[in-house]
Short mmCIF file of C-alpha atoms in Angstrom, two decimals:
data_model
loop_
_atom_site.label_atom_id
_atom_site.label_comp_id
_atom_site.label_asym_id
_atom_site.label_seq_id
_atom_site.Cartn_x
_atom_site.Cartn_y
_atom_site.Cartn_z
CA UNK A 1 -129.89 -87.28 -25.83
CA UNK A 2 -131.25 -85.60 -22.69
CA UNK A 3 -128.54 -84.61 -20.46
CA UNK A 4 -129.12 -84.95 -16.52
CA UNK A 5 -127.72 -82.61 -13.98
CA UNK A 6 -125.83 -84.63 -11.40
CA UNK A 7 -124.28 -82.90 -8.81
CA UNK A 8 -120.67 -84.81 -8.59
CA UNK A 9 -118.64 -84.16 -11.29
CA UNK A 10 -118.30 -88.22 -11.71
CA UNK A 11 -121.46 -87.70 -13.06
CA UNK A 12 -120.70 -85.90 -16.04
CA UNK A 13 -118.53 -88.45 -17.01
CA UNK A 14 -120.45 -89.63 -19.91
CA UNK A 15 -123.22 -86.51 -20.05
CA UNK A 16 -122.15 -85.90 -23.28
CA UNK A 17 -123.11 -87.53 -26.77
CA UNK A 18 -119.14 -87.78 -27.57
CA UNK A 19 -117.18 -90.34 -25.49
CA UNK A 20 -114.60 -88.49 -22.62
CA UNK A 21 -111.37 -87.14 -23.90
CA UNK A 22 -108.70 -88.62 -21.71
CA UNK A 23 -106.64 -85.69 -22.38
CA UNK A 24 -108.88 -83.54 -20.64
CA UNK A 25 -108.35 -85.89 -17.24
CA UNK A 26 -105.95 -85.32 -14.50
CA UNK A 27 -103.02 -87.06 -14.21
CA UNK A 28 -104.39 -87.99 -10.41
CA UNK A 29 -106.90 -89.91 -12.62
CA UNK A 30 -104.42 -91.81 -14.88
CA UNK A 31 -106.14 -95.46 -14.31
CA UNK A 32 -109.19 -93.64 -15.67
CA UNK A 33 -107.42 -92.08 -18.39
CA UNK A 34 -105.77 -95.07 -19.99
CA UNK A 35 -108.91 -96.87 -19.77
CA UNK A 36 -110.31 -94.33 -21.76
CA UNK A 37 -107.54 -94.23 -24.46
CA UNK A 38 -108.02 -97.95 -24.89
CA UNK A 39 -111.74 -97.16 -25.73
CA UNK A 40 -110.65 -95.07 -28.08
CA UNK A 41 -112.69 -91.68 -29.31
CA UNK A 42 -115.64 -93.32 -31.89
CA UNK A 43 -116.22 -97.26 -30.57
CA UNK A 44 -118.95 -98.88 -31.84
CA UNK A 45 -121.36 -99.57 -29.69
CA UNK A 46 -120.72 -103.16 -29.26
CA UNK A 47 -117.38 -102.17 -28.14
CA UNK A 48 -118.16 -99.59 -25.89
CA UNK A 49 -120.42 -101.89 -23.99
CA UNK A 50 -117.39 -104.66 -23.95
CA UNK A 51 -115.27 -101.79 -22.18
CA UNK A 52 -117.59 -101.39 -19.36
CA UNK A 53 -115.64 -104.05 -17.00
CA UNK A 54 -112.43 -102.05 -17.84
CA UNK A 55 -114.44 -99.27 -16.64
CA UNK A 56 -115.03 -100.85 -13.46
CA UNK A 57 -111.51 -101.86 -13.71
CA UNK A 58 -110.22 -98.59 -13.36
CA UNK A 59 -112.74 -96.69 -10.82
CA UNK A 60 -111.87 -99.46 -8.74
CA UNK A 61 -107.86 -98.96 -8.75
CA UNK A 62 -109.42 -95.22 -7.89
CA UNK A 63 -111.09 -96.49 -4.65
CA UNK A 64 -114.26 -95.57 -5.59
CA UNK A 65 -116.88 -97.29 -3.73
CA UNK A 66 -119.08 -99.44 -5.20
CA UNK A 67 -122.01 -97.40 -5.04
CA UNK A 68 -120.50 -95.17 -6.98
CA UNK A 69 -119.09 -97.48 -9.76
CA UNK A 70 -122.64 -98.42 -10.00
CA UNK A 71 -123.79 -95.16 -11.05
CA UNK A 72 -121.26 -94.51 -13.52
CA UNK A 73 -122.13 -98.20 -14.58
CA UNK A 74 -125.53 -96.90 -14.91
CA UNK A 75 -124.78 -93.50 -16.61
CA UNK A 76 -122.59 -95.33 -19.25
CA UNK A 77 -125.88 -97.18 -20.09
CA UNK A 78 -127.56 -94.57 -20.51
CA UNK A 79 -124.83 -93.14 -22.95
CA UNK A 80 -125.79 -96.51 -24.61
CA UNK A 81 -129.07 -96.10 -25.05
CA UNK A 82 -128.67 -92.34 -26.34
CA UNK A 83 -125.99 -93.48 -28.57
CA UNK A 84 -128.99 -96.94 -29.81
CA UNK A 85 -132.12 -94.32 -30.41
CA UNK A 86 -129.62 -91.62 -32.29
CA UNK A 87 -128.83 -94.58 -34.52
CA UNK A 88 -132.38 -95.81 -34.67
CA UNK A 89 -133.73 -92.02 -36.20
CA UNK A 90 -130.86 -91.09 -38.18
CA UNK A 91 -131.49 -94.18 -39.98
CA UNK A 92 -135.35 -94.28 -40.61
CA UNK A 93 -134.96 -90.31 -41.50
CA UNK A 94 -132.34 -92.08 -44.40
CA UNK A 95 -135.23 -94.75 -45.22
CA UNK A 96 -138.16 -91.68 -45.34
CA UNK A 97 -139.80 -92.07 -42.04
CA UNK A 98 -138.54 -88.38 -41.35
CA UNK A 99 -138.26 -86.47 -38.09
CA UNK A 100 -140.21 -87.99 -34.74
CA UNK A 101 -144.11 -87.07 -35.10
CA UNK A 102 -144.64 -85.87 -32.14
CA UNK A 103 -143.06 -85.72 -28.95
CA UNK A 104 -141.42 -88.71 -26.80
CA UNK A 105 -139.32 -89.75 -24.12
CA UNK A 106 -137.57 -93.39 -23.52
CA UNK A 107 -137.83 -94.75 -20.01
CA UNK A 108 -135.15 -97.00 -18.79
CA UNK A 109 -136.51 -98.55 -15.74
CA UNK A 110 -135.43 -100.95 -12.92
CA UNK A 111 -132.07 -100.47 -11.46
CA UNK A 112 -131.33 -98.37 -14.77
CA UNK A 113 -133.60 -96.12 -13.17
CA UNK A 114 -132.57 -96.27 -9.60
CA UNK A 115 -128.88 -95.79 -10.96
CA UNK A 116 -128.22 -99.04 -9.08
CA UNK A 117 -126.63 -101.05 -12.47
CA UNK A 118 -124.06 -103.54 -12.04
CA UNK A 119 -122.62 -105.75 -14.78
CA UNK A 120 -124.57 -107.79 -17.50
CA UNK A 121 -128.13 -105.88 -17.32
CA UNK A 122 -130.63 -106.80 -19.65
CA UNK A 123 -133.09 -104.61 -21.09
CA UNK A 124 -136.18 -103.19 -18.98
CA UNK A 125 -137.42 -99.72 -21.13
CA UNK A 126 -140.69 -98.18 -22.63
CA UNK A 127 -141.43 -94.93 -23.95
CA UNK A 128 -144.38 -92.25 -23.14
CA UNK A 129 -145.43 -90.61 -26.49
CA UNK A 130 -147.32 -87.05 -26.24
CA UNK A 131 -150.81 -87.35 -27.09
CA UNK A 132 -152.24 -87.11 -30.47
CA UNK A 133 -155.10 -87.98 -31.93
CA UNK A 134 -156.98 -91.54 -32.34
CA UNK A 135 -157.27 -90.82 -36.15
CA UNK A 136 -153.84 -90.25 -36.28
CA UNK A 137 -152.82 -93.64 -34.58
CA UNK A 138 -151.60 -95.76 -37.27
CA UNK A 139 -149.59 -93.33 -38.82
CA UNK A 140 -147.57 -92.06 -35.16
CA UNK A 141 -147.74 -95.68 -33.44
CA UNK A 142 -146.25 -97.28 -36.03
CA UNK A 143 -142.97 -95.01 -36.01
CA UNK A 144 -142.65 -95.43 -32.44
CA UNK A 145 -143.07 -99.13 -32.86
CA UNK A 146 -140.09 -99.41 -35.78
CA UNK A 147 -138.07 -96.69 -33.48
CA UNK A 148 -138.70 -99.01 -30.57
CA UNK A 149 -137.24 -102.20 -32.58
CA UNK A 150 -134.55 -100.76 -34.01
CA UNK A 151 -133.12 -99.18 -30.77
CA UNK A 152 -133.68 -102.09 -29.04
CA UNK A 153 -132.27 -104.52 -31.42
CA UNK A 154 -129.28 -102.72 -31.46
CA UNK A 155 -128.65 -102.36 -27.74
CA UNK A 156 -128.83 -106.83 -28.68
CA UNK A 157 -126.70 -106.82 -30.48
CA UNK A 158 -124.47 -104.59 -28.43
CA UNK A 159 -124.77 -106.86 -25.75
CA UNK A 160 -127.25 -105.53 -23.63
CA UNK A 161 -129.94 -108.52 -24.36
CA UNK A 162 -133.95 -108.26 -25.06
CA UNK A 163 -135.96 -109.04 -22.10
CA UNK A 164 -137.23 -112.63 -21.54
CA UNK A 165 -140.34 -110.87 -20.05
CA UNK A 166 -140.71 -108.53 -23.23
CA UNK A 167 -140.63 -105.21 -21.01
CA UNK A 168 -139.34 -103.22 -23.90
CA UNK A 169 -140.44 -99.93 -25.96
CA UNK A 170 -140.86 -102.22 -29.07
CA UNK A 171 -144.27 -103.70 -27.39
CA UNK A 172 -147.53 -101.97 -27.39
CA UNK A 173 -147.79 -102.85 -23.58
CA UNK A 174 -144.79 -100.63 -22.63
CA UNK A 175 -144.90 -97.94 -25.53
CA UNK A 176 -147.88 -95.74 -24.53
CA UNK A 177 -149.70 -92.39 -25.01
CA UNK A 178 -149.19 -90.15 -21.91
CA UNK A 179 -152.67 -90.34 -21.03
CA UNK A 180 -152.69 -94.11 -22.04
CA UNK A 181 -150.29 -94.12 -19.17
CA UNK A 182 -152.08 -92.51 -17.05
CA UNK A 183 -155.26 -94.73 -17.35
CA UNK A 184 -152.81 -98.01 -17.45
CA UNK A 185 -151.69 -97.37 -13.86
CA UNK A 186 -155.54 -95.91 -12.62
CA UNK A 187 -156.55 -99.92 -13.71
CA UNK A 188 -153.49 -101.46 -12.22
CA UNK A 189 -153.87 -99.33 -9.04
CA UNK A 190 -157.59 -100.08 -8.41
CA UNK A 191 -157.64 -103.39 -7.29
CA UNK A 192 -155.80 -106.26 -5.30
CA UNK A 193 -154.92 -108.41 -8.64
CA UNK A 194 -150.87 -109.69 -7.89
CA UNK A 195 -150.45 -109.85 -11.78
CA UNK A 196 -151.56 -106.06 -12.05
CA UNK A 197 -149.11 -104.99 -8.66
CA UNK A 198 -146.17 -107.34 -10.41
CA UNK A 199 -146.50 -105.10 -14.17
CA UNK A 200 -146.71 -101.97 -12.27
CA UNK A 201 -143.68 -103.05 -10.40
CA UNK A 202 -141.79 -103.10 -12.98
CA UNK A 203 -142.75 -99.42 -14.19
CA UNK A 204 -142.44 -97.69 -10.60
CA UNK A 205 -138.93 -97.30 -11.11
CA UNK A 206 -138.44 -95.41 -13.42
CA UNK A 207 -136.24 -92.31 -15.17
CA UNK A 208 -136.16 -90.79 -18.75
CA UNK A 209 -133.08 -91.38 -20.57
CA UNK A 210 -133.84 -89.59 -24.09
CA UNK A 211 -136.35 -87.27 -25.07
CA UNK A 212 -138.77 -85.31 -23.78
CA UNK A 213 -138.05 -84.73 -19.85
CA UNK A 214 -141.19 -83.51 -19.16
CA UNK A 215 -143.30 -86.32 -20.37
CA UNK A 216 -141.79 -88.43 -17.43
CA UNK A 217 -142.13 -85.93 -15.20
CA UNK A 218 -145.82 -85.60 -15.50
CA UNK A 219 -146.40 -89.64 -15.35
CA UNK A 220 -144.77 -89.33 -11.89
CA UNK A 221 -146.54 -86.62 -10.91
CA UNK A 222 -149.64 -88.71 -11.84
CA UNK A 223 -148.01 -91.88 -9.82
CA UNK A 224 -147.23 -89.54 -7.07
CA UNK A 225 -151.07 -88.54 -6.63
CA UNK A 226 -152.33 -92.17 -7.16
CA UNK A 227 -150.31 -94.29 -5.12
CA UNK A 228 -150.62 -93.41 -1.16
CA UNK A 229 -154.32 -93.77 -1.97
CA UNK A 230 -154.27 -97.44 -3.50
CA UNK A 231 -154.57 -98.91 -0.22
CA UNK A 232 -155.34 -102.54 -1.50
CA UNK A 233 -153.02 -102.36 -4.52
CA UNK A 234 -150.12 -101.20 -1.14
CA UNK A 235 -151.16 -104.23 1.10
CA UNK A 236 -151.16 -106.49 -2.14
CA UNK A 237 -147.45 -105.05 -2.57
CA UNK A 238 -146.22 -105.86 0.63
CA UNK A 239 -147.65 -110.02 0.75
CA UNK A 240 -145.59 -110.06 -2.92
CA UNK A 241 -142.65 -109.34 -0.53
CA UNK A 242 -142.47 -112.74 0.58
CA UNK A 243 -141.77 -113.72 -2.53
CA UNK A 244 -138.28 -111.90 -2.06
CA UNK A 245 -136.60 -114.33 0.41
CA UNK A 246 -133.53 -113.12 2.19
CA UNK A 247 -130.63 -115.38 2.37
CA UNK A 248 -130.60 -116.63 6.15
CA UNK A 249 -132.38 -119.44 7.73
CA UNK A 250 -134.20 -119.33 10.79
CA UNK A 251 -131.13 -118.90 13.26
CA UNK A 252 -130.35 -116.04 11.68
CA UNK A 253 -126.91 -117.92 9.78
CA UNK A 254 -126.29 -117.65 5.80
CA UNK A 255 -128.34 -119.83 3.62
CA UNK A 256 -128.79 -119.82 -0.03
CA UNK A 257 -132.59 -121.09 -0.80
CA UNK A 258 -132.68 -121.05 -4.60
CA UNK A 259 -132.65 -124.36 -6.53
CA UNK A 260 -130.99 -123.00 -9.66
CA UNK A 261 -127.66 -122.71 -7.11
CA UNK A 262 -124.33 -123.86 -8.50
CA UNK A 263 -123.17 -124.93 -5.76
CA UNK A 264 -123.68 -125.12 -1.89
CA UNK A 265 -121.60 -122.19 -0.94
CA UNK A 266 -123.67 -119.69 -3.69
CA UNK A 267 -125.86 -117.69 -2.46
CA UNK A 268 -127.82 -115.73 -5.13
CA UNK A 269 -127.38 -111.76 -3.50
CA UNK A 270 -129.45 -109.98 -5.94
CA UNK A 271 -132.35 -112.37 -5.55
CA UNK A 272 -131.69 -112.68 -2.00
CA UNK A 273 -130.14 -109.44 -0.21
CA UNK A 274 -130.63 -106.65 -3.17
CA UNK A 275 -134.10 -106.76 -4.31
CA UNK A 276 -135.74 -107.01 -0.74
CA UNK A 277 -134.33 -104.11 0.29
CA UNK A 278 -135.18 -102.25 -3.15
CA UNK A 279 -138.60 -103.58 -2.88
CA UNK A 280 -139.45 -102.97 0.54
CA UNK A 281 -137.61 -99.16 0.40
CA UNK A 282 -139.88 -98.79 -2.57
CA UNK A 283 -143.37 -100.07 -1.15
CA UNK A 284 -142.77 -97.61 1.85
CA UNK A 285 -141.73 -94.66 -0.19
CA UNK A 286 -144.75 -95.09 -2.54
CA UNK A 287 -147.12 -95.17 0.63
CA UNK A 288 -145.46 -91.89 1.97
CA UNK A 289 -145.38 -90.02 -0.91
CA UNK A 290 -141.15 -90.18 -1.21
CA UNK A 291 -140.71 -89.40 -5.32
CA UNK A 292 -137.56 -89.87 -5.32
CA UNK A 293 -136.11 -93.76 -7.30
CA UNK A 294 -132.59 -94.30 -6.12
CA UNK A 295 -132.77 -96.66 -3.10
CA UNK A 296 -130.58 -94.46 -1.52
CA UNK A 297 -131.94 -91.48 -1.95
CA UNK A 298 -135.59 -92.96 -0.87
CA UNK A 299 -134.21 -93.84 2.40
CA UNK A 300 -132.69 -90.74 3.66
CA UNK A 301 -136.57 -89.74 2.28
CA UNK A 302 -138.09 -91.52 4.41
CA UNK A 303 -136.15 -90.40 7.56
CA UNK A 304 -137.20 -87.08 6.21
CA UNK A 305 -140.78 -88.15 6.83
CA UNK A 306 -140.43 -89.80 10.02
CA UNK A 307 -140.50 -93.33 8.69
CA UNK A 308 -137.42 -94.57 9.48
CA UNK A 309 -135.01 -93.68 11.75
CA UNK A 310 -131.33 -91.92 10.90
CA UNK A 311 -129.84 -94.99 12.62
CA UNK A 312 -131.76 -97.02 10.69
CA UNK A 313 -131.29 -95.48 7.91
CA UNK A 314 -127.44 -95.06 8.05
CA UNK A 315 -127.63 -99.16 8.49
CA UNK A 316 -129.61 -99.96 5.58
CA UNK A 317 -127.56 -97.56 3.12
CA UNK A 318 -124.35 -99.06 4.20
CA UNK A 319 -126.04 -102.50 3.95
CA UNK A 320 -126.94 -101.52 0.36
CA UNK A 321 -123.14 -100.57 -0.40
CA UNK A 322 -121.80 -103.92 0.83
CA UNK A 323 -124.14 -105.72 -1.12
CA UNK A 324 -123.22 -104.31 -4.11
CA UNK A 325 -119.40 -104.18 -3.41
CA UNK A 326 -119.72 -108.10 -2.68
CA UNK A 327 -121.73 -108.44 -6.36
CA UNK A 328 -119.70 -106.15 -8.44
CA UNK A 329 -116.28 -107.98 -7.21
CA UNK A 330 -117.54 -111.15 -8.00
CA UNK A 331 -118.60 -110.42 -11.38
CA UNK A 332 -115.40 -108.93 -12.15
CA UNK A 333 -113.65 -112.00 -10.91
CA UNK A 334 -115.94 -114.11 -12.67
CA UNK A 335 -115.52 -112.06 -15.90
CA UNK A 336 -111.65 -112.42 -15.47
CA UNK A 337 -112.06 -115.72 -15.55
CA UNK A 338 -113.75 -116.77 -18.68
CA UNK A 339 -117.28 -116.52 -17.02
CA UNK A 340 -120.65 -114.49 -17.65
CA UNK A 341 -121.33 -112.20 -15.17
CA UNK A 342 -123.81 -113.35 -12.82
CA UNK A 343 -125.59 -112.15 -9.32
CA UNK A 344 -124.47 -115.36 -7.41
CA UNK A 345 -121.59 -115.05 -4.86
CA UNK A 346 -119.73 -117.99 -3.30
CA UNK A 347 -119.38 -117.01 0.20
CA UNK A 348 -116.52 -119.95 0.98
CA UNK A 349 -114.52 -117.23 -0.90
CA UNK A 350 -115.09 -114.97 1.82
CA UNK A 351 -113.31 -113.78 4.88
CA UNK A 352 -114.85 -114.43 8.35
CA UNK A 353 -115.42 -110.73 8.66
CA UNK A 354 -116.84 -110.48 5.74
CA UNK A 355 -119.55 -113.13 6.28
CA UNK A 356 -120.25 -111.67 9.47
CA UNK A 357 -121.06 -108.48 8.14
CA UNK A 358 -122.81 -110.32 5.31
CA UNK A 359 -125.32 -111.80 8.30
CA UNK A 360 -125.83 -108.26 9.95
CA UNK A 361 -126.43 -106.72 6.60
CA UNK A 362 -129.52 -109.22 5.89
CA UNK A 363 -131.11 -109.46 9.48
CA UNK A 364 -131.21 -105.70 8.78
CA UNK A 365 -133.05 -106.02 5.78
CA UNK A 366 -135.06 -108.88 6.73
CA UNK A 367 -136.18 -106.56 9.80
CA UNK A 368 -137.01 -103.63 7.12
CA UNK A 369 -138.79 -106.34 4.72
CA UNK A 370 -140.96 -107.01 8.22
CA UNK A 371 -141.26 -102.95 8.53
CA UNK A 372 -142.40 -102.28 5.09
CA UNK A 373 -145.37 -104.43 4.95
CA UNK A 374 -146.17 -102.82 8.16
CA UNK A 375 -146.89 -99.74 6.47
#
């Protein structure tokens, strides 16, 4: 698995291959702790991914914000998927396949990537295979493709479910030479085509999460030169941003739009408050030449650049936190419940302060939706 420097030491939480030893934690950490000890040193990975609303659970008893819990949310997928692919290779190298060909690394992408995770992801992941040799294509392909199925199908049956729109390692379409890559995005990048902007959406975000570091590291460096040139592929990017509607009506007051609501008061915030701020953070970052994923990161980017404002800035991030604080506590509560975790909040539940904020937090975003497609 390839370990990540993170700067707080929440972030080593789960850098290693074992799970955490609660011994080893403070007793200023206890909620932590005895979450831990319920996990117990050697779950199986259907059980470790059961645990991860305890997890929440107990960071939240810590007051950790909910920025935060995301990322360790995100980190403990990627312990996940390190824990799915080790399975995967020790059992073809039992069935003969033998050791990895060549090279590779496994993308998780999405908010995976962006370190953004909340509850009850499904799976958005390819892989970038060092280049080899046409002749040799059958043979190397084809033990990327089983590796990509197996790892995959476990991370299924672990409870982290395929996805609908087959963005997964285990199809040819995501599991690509590097150079393949490279050539994939120079096509999608050329021209004004929504379908071709809408794929390479879903790859911009992107992070290795086993493997070969340096394989992802050149695709963005190849994404970082291509991108403040594609002009057309940019203004085709920011008209797709419509299609990202922000929960308010035209006075400016709450207002769920979505037909699949459950009811009046839900208001889908993902669909709604999340994703047009991701999107729009990430359409200006990619015109500026920002490399950085995490939305939060990109933003105090872009001030760097002269983009954006601090104040601005400071707004949008604390937007972002909210947003994610109002999502993760509803899942929980849901989950407590009986209920699947879902991104729809019922905003009767909350207080008038609360919904006020809730109001400020979108006109903000719908004026940085309006900003973005300005360029």
């Amino acid at each position: 698995m390839r370990l990540l420097h993170r700067a707080s030491p929440w972030r080593s939480l789960f850098a290693d291959s074992e799970c955490p030893d609660p011994s080893r934690l403070s007793p200023l950490l206890a909620p932590l702790r005895d979450a831990l000890a319920e996990l117990g040193p050697a779950p199986t990975l259907p059980d470790a991914h059961a645990w991860q609303p305890r997890l929440v659970e107990a960071l939240t008893r810590l007051d950790l914000p909910a920025w935060r819990i995301s990322q360790l949310i995100s980190d403990h997928n990627d312990w996940l998927y390190g824990r799915a692919i080790q399975l995967a290779q020790s059992e073809m190298e039992g069935q003969g396949w033998g050791a990895p060909p060549v090279t590779f690394s496994v993308l998780i992408m999405g908010s995976g990537a962006r370190q953004e995770s909340l509850l009850a992801p499904d799976q958005d992941n390819g892989m970038i295979i060092a280049d080899y040799p046409d002749s040799r294509h059958i043979e190397i392909d084809g033990y990327f493709q089983a590796l990509g199925e197996r790892f995959t199908d476990r991370l299924d049956q672990a409870g982290i479910p395929l996805c609908s729109g087959h963005v997964m390692a285990r199809w040819p379409m995501w599991r690509k030479r590097l150079s393949e890559w490279g050539e994939q995005l120079a096509i999608w990048t050329a021209e004004r085509r929504t379908k071709r902007v809408q794929q390479a959406n879903i790859l911009l975000d992107f992070r290795s999460v086993h493997g070969e570091g340096a394989l992802a590291d050149a695709l963005a460096d190849r994404v970082a030169r291509l991108m403040p040139k594609a002009g057309l592929f940019l203004d085709e990017m920011g008209v797709l941003l419509d299609e990202l509607p922000i929960a308010l009506d035209r006075f400016g007051r709450l207002s769920g739009s979505l037909e699949s609501a459950p009811h009046e008061h839900a208001i889908n915030l993902k669909q709604q408050g999340l994703l047009p701020l991701v999107a729009a953070a990430r359409l200006l970052s990619l015109r500026h030449g920002v490399r950085e994923i995490d939305t939060r990161e990109r933003l105090a980017a872009l001030v760097v650049k002269e983009v954006l404002s601090a104040e601005r800035c400071r707004a949008l991030t604390a937007a972002l936190e909210r947003l994610q604080g109002l999502l993760l506590a509803e899942q929980c509560r849901r989950l407590r419940t009986g209920h699947g975790a879902d991104a729809w909040v019922d905003v009767s539940r909350l207080g008038e302060d609360q919904r006020m904020l809730l109001r400020l937090d979108l006109q903000q975003i719908r004026r940085f939706k309006r900003r973005a497609k300005r360029g």
